[in-house]
PDB file of C-alpha atoms and ligand atoms in Angstrom:
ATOM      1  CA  UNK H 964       0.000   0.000   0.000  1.00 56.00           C
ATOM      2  CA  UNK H 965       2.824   2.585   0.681  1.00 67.00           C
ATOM      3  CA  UNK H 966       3.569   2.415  -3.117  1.00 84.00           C
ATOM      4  CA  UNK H 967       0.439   3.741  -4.592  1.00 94.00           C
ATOM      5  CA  UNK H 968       0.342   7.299  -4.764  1.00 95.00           C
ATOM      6  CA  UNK H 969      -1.201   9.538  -2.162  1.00 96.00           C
ATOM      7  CA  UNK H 970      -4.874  11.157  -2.916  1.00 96.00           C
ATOM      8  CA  UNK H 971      -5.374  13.375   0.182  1.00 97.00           C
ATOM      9  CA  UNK H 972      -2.468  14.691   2.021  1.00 98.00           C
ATOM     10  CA  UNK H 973      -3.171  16.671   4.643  1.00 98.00           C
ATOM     11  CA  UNK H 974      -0.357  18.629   6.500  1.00 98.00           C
ATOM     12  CA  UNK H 975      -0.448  20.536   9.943  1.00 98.00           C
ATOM     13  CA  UNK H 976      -4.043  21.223   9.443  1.00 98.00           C
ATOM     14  CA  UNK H 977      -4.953  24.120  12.088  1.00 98.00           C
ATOM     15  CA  UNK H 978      -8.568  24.996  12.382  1.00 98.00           C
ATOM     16  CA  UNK H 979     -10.716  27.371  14.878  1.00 97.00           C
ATOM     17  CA  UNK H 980     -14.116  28.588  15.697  1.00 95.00           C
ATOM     18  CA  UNK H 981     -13.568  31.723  17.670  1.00 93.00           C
ATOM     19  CA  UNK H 982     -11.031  31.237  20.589  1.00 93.00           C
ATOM     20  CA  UNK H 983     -11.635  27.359  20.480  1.00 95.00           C
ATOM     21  CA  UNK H 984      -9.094  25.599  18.268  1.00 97.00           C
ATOM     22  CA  UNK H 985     -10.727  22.194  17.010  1.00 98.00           C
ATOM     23  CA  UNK H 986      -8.073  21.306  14.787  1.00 98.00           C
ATOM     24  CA  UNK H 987      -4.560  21.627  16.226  1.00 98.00           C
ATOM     25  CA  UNK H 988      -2.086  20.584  13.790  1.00 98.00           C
ATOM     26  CA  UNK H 989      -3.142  17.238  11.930  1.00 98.00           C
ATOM     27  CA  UNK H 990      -1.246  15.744   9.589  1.00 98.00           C
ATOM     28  CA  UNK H 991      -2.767  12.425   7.386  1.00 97.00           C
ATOM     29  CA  UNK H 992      -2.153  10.771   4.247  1.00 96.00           C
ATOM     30  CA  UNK H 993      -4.605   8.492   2.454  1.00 96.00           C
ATOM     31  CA  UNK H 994      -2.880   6.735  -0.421  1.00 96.00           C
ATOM     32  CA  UNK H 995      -4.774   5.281  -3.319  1.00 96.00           C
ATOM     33  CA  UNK H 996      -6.601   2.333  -2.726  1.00 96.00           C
ATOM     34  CA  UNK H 997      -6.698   2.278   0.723  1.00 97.00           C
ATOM     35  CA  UNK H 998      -9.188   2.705   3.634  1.00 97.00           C
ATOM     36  CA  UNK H 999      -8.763   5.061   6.620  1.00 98.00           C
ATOM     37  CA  UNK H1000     -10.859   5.094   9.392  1.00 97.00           C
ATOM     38  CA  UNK H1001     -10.969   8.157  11.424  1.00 98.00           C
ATOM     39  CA  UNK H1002     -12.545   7.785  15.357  1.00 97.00           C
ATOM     40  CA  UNK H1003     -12.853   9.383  18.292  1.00 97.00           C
ATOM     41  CA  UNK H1004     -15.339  11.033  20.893  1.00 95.00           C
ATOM     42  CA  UNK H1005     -17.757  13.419  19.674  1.00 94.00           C
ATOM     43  CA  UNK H1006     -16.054  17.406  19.708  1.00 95.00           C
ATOM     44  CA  UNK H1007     -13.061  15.798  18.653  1.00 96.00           C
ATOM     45  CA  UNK H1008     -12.613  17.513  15.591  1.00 97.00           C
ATOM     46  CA  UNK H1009     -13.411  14.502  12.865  1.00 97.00           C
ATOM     47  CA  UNK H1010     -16.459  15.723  10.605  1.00 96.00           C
ATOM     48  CA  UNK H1011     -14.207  19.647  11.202  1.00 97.00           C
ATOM     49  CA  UNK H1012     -11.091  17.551   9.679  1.00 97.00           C
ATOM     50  CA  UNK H1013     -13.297  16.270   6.440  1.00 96.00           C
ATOM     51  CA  UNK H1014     -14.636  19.585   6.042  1.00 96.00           C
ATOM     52  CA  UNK H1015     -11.224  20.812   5.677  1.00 96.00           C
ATOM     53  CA  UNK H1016     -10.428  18.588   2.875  1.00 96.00           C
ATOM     54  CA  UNK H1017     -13.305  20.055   0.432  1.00 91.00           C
ATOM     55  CA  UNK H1018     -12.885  23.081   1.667  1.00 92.00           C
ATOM     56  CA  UNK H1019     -16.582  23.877   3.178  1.00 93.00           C
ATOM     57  CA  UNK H1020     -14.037  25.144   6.229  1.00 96.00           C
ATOM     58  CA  UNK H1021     -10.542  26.834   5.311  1.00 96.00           C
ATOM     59  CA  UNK H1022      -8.048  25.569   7.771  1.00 97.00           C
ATOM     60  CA  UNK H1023      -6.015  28.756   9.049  1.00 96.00           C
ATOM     61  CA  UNK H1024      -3.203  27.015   8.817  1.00 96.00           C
ATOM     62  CA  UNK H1025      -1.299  24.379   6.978  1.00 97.00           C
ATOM     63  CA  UNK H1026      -1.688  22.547   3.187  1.00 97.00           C
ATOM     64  CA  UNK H1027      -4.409  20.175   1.566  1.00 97.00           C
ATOM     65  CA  UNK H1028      -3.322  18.487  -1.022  1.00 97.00           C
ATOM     66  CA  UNK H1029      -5.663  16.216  -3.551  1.00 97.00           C
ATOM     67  CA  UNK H1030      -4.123  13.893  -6.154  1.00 95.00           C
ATOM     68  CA  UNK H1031      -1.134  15.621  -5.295  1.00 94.00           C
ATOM     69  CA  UNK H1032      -2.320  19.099  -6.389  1.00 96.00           C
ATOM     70  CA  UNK H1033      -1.932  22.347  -3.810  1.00 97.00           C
ATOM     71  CA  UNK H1034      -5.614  23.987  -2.809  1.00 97.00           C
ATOM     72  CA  UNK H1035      -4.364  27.397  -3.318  1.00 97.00           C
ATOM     73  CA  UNK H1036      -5.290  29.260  -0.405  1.00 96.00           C
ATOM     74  CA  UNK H1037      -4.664  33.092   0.257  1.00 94.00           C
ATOM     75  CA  UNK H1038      -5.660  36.072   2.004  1.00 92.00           C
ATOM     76  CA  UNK H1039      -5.934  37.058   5.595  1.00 87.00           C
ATOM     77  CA  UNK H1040      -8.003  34.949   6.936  1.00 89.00           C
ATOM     78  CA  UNK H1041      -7.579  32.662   4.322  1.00 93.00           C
ATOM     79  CA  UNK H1042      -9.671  31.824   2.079  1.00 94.00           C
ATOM     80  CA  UNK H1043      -9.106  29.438  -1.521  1.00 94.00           C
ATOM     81  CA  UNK H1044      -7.987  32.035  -4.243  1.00 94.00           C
ATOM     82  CA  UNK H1045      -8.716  29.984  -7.091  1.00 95.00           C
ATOM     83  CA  UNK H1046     -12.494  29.237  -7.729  1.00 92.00           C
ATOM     84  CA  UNK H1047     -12.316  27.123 -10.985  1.00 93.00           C
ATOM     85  CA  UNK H1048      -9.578  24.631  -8.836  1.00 95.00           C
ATOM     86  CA  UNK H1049     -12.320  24.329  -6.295  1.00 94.00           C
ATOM     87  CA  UNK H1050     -14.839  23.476  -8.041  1.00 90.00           C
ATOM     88  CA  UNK H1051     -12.690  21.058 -10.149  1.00 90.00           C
ATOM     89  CA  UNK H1052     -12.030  19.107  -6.483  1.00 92.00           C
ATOM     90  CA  UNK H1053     -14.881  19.564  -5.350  1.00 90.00           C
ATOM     91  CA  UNK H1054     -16.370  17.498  -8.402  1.00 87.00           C
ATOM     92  CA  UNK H1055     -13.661  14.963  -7.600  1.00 90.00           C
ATOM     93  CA  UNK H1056     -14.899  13.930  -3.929  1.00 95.00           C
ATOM     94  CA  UNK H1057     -17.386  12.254  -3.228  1.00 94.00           C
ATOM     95  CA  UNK H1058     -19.139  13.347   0.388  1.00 93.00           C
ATOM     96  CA  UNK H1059     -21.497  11.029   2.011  1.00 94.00           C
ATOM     97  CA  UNK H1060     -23.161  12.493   4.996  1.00 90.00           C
ATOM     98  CA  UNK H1061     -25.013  11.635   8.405  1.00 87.00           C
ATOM     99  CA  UNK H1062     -27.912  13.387   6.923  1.00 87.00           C
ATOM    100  CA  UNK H1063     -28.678  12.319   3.101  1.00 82.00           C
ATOM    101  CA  UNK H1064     -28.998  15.648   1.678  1.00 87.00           C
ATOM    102  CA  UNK H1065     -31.367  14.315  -1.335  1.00 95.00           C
ATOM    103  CA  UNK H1066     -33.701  16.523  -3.282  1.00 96.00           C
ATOM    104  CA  UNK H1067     -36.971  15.952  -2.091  1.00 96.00           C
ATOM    105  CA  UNK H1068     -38.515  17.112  -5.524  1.00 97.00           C
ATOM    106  CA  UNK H1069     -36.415  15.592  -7.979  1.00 97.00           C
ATOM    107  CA  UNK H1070     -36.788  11.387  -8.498  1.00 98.00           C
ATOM    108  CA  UNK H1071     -33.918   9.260  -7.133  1.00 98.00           C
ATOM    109  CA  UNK H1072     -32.492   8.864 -10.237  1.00 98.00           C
ATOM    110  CA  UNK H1073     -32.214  12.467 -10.745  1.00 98.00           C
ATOM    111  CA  UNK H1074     -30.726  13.182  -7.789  1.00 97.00           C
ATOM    112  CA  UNK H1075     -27.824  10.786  -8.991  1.00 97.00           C
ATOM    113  CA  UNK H1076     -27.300  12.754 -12.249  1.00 97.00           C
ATOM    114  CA  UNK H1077     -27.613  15.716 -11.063  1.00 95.00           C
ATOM    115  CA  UNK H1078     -23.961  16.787 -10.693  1.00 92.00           C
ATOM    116  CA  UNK H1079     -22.378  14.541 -13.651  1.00 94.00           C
ATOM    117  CA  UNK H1080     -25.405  16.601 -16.214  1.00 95.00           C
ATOM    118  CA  UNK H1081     -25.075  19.869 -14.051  1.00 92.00           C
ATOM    119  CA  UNK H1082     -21.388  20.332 -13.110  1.00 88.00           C
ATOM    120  CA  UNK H1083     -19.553  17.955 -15.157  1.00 88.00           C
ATOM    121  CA  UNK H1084     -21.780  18.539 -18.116  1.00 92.00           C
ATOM    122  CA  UNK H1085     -21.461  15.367 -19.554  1.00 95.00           C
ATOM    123  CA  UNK H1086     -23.679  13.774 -22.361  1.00 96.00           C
ATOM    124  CA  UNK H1087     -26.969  12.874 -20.623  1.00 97.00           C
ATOM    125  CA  UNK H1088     -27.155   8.732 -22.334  1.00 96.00           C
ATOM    126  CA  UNK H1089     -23.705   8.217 -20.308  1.00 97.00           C
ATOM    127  CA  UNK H1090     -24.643   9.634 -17.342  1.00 97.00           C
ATOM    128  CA  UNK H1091     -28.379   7.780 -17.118  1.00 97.00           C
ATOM    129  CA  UNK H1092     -26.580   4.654 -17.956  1.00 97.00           C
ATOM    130  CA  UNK H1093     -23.755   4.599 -15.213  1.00 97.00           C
ATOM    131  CA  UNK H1094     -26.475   6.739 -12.784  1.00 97.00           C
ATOM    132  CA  UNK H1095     -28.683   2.854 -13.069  1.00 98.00           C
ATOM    133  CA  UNK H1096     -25.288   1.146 -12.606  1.00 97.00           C
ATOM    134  CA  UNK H1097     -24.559   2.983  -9.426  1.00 96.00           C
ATOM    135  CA  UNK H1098     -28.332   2.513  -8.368  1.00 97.00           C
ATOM    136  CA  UNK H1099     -28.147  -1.077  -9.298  1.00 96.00           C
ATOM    137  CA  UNK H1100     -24.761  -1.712  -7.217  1.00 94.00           C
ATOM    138  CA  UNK H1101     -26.139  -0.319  -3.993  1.00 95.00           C
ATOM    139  CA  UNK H1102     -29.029  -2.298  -4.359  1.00 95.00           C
ATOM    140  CA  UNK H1103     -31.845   0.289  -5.363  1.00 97.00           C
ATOM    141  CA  UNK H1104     -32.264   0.310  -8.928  1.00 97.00           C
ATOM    142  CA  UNK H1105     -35.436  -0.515  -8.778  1.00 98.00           C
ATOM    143  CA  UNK H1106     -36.389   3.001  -6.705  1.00 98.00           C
ATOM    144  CA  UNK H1107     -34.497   4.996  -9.385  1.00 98.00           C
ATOM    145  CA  UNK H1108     -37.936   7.036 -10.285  1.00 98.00           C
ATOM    146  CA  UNK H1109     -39.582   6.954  -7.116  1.00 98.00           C
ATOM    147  CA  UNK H1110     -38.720  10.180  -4.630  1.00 98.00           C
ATOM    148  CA  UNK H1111     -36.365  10.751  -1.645  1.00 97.00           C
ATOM    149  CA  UNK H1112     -39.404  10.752   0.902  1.00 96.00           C
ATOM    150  CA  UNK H1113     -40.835   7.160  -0.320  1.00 97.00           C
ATOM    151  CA  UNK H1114     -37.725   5.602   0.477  1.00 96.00           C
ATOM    152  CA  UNK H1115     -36.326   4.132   3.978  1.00 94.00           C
ATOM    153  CA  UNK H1116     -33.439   5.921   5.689  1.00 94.00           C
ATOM    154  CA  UNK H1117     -31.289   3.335   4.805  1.00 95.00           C
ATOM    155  CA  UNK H1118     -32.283   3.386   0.926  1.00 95.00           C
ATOM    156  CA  UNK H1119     -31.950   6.949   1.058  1.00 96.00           C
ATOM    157  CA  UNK H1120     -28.428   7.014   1.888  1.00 94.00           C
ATOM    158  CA  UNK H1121     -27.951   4.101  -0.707  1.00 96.00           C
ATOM    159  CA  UNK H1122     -28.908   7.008  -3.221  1.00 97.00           C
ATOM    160  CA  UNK H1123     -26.377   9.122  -1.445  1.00 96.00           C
ATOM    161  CA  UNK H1124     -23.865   7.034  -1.673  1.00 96.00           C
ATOM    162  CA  UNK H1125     -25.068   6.283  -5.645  1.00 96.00           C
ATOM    163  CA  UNK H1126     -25.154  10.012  -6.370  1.00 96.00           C
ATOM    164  CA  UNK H1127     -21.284  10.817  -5.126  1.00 96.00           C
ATOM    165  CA  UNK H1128     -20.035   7.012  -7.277  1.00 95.00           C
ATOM    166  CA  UNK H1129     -21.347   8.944 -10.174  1.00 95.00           C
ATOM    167  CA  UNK H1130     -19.107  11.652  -9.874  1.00 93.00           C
ATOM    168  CA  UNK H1131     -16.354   9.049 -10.659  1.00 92.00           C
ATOM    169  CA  UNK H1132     -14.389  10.230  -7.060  1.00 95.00           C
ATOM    170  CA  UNK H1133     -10.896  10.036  -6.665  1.00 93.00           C
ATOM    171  CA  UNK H1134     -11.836   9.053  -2.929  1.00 96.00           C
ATOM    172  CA  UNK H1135     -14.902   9.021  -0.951  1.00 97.00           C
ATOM    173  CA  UNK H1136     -15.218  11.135   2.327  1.00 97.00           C
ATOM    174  CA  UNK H1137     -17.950   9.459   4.429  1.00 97.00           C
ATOM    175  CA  UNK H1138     -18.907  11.355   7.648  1.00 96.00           C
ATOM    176  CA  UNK H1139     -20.988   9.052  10.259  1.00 95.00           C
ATOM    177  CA  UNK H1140     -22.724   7.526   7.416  1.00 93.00           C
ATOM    178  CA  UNK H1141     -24.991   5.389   9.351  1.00 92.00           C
ATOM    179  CA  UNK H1142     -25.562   7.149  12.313  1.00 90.00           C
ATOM    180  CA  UNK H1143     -28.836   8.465  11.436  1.00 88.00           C
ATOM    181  CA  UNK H1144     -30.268   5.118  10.756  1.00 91.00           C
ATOM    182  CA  UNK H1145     -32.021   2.252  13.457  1.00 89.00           C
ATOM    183  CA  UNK H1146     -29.476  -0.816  13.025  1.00 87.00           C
ATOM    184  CA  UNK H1147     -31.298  -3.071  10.664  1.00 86.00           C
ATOM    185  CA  UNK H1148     -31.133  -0.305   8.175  1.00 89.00           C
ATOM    186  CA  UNK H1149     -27.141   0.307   8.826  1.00 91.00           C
ATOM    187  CA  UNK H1150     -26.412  -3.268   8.012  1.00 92.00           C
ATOM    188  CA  UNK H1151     -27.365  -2.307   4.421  1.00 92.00           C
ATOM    189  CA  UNK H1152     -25.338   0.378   3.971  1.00 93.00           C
ATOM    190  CA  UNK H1153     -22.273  -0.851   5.302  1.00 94.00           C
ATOM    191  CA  UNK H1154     -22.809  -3.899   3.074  1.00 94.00           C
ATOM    192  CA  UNK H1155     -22.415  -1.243   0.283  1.00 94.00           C
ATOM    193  CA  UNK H1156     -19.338   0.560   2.247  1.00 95.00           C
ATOM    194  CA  UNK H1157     -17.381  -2.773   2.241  1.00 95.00           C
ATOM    195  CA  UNK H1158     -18.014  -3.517  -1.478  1.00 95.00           C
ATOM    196  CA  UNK H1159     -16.782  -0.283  -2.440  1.00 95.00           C
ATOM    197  CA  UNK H1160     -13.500  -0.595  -0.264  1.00 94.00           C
ATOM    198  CA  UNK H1161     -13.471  -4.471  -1.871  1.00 94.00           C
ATOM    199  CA  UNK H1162     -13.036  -2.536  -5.263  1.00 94.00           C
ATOM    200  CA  UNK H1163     -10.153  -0.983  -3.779  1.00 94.00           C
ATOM    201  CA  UNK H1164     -11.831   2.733  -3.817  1.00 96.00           C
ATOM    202  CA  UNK H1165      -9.622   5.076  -1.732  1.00 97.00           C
ATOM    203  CA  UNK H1166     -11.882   6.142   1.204  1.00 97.00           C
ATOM    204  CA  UNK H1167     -11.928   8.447   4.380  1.00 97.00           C
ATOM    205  CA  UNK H1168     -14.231   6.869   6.809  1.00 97.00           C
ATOM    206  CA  UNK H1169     -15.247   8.806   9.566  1.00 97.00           C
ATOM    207  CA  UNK H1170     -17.415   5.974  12.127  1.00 95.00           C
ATOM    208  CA  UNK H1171     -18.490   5.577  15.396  1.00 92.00           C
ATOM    209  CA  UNK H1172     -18.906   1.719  14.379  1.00 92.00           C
ATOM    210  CA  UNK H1173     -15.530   0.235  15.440  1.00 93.00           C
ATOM    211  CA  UNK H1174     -16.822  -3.338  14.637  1.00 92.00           C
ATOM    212  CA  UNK H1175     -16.978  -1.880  11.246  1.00 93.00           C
ATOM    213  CA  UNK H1176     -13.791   0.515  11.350  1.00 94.00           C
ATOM    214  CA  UNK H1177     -11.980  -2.814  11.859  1.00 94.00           C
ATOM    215  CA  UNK H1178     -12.886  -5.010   9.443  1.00 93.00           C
ATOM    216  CA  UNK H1179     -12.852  -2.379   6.537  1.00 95.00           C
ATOM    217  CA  UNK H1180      -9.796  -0.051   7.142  1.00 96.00           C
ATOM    218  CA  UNK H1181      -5.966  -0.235   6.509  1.00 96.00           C
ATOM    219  CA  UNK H1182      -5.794   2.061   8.897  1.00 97.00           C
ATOM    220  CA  UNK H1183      -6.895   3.861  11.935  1.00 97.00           C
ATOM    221  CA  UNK H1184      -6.878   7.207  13.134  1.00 98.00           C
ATOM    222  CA  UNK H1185      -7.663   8.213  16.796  1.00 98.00           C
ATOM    223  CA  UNK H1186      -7.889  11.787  16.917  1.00 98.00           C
ATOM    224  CA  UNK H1187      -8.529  13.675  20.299  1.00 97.00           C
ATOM    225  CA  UNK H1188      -9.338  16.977  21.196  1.00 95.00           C
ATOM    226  CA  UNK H1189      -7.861  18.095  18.062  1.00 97.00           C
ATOM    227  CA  UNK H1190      -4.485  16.173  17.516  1.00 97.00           C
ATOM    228  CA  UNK H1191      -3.886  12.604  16.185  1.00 98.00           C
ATOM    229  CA  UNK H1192      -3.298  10.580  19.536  1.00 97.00           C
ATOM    230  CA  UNK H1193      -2.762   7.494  17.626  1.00 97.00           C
ATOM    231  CA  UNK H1194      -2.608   5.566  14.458  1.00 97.00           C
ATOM    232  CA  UNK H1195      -1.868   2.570  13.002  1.00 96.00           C
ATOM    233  CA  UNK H1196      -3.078  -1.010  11.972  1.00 95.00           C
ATOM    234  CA  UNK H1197      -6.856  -2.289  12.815  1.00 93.00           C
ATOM    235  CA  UNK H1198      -4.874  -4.932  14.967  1.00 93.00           C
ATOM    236  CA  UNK H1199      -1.728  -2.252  16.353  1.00 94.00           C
ATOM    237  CA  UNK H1200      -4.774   0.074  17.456  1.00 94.00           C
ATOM    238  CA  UNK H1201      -7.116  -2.324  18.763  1.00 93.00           C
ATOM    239  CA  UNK H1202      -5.076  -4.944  20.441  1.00 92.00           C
ATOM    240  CA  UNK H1203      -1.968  -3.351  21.408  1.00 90.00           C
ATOM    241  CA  UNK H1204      -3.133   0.266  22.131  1.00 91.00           C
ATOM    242  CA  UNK H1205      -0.448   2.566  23.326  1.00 92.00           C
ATOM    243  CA  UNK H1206      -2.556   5.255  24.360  1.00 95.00           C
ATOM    244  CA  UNK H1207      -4.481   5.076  27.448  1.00 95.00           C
ATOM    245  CA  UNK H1208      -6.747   7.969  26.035  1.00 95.00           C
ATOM    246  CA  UNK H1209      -7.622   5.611  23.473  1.00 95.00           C
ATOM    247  CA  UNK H1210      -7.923   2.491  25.634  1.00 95.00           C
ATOM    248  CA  UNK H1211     -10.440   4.492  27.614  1.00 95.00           C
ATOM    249  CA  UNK H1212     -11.900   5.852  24.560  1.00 95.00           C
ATOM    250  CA  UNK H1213     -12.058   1.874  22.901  1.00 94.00           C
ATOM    251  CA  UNK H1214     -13.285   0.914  26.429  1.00 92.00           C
ATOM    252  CA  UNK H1215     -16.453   2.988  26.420  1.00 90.00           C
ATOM    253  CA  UNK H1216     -17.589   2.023  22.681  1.00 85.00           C
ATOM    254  CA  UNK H1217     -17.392  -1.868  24.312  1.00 80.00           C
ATOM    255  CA  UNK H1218     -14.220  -2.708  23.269  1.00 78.00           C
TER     256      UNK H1218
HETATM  257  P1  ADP M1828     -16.770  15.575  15.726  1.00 89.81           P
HETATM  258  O1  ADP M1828     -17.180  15.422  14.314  1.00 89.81           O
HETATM  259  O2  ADP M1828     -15.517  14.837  16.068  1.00 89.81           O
HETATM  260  O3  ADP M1828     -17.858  15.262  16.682  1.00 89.81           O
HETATM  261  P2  ADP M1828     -16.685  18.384  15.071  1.00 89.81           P
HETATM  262  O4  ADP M1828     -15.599  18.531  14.081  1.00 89.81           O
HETATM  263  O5  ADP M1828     -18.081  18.404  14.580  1.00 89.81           O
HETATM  264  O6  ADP M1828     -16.393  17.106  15.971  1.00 89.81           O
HETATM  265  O7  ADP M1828     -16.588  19.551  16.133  1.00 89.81           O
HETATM  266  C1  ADP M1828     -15.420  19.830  16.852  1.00 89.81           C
HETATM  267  C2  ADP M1828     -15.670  21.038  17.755  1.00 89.81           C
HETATM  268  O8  ADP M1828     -15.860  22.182  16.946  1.00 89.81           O
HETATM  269  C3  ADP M1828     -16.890  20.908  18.624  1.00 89.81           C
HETATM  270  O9  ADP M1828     -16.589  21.453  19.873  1.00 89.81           O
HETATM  271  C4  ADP M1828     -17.916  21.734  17.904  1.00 89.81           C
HETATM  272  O10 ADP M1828     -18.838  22.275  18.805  1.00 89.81           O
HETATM  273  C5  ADP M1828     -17.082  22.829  17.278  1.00 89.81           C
HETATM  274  N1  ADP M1828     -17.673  23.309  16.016  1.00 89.81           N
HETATM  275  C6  ADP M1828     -17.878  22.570  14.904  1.00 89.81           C
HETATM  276  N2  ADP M1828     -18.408  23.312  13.912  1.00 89.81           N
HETATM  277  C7  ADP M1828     -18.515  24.569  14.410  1.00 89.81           C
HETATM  278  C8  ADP M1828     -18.985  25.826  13.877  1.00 89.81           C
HETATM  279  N3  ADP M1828     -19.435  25.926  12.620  1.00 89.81           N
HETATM  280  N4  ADP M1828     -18.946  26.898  14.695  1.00 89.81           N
HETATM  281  C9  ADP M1828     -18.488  26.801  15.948  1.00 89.81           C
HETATM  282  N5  ADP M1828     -18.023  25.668  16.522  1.00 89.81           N
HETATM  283  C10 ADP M1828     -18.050  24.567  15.767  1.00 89.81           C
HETATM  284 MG1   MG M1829     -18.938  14.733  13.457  1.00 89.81          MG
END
C-alpha cells in the first residue's frame, strides 16, 4: 500500500471557531486504494477535519493536497484564491453524509445525475446509464424514479452514496454515514461501504462503528481533542493500544 500514490495529504491542518481551536495541527495521508478510518469522541474535531479537505471550512493554517495538487489558499483569513480549482475538487470527492442531503422534488435517479449533467456537463445517455449502474450496485435500482421521501433511511443514503459514485471520485469522504439510521437499516449500507472498499476505492471513513472501522480499514486514526493521539493497523490500534486515552476511549464504545 505505501507504493500507490497519495490522494489526500493533509499537513499541519490548524482549524478554529472563535477562541476554540478544534483542529490543532493534523497531519494524514490516504494513499490510493486504501481505507482510513478516522474515530474518536464526539467534539473531537473529525467531521471539522473532512470539512477541511473540500474546503466547506478553510483551515487557518497548513496545506491540503488532492491527487497531489496544492488547494491554493490566500488572504488574511484565508480563504481558496482559485475558484475554478475548487470546483474542479470539489467534483472529484465524493461526500457522504449523516444526513442524506437528497432533493426531495427531484426522483432518485435524478438526484444521482444531477452533478455529472449539471457540473460535469457530460452527455446525458452516459450519465443515465452509469447513474442505473450505481443505483443497481447499492441495491436500489429498482427506486431509481420513485422520490427521496418514499424511500427508507437506509435506501436513502444508498442514493447518497449512488449520487457521489457517479461523480467518478478520486476518494470518498464518508462522515458518520450510518448514524442516522435504526441498526437493521445500517447493516445495508455498510454492506455497500465494504463492497466499495473491496473494489479498492480510496476512502476516508469517519465511524463511530468500530466493529466496522476494523474489518474495513488499513488504517486507523484516533484523533482527540484536536491532535492525532494514535494511528496505526486495525490490529496495532485495537489490540496493542499505546494510548491510554484511546484504551479508555475503545473501552467505552465496548471494546
Ligand atoms: P466531531 O465530528 O468529532 O464530533 P466536530 O468537528 O463536529 O467534531 O466539532 C469539533 C468542535 O468544533 C466541537 O466542539 C464543535 O462544537 C465545534 N464546532 C464545529 N463546527 C462549528 C462551527 N461551525 N462553529 C463553531 N463551533 C463549531
Ligand atoms: Mg462529526
Amino acid at each position: 500500500m505505501n507504493s500507490t500514490p497519495p490522494v489526500i495529504e493533509l499537513a499541519d491542518i490548524h482549524k478554529s471557531y472563535g477562541d476554540i481551536a478544534v483542529l490543532k495541527g493534523v497531519s494524514l495521508t490516504a494513499r490510493q486504494g486504501e481505507v482510513v478510518a478516522l474515530i474518536g469522541s464526539s467534539g473531537s474535531g473529525k467531521s471539522t477535519l473532512l470539512r477541511c479537505i473540500n474546503m466547506l471550512e478553510v483551515p487557518e493554517e497548513g496545506t491540503v493536497k488532492i491527487g497531489g495538487e496544492t488547494v491554493e489558499l490566500s488572504g488574511k483569513p484565508r480563504k481558496p484564491s482559485n475558484e475554478r480549482q475548487i470546483r474542479r475538487i470539489r467534483s472529484e470527492l465524493g461526500m457522504v453524509f449523516q444526513s442524506f442531503n437528497l432533493w426531495s422534488h427531484m426522483s432518485v435517479l435524478d438526484n444521482v445525475m444531477e452533478a455529472p449533467l449539471h457540473v460535469q456537463k457530460r452527455q446525458r445517455d452516459e450519465v443515465e446509464a452509469e447513474a442505473l449502474e450505481m443505483l443497481d450496485k447499492v441495491g436500489i435500482r429498482d427506486k431509481a424514479h420513485s422520490y427521496p421521501s418514499q424511500l427508507s433511511g437506509g435506501q436513502q443514503q444508498r442514493a447518497a452514496i449512488a449520487r457521489a459514485l457517479c461523480i467518478n471520485p478520486r476518494v470518498m469522504l464518508f462522515d458518520e454515514p450510518t448514524s442516522a439510521l435504526d441498526p437493521e437499516l445500517e447493516a445495508e449500507v455498510l454492506r455497500v461501504i465494504k463492497l466499495l472498499a473491496d473494489e479498492g476505492r480510496t476512502m476516508l471513513l469517519v465511524t463511530h462503528d468500530m466493529q466496522f472501522a476494523r474489518t474495513i480499514a488499513d488504517r486507523i486514526i484516533f484523533l482527540h481533542q484536536g491532535l492525532i493521539e494514535e494511528e496505526g493497523t486495525a490490529e496495532e490500534v485495537f489490540q496493542s493500544t499505546r494510548s491510554p486515552r484511546l484504551r479508555q476511549f475503545l473501552s467505552a464504545a465496548g471494546h
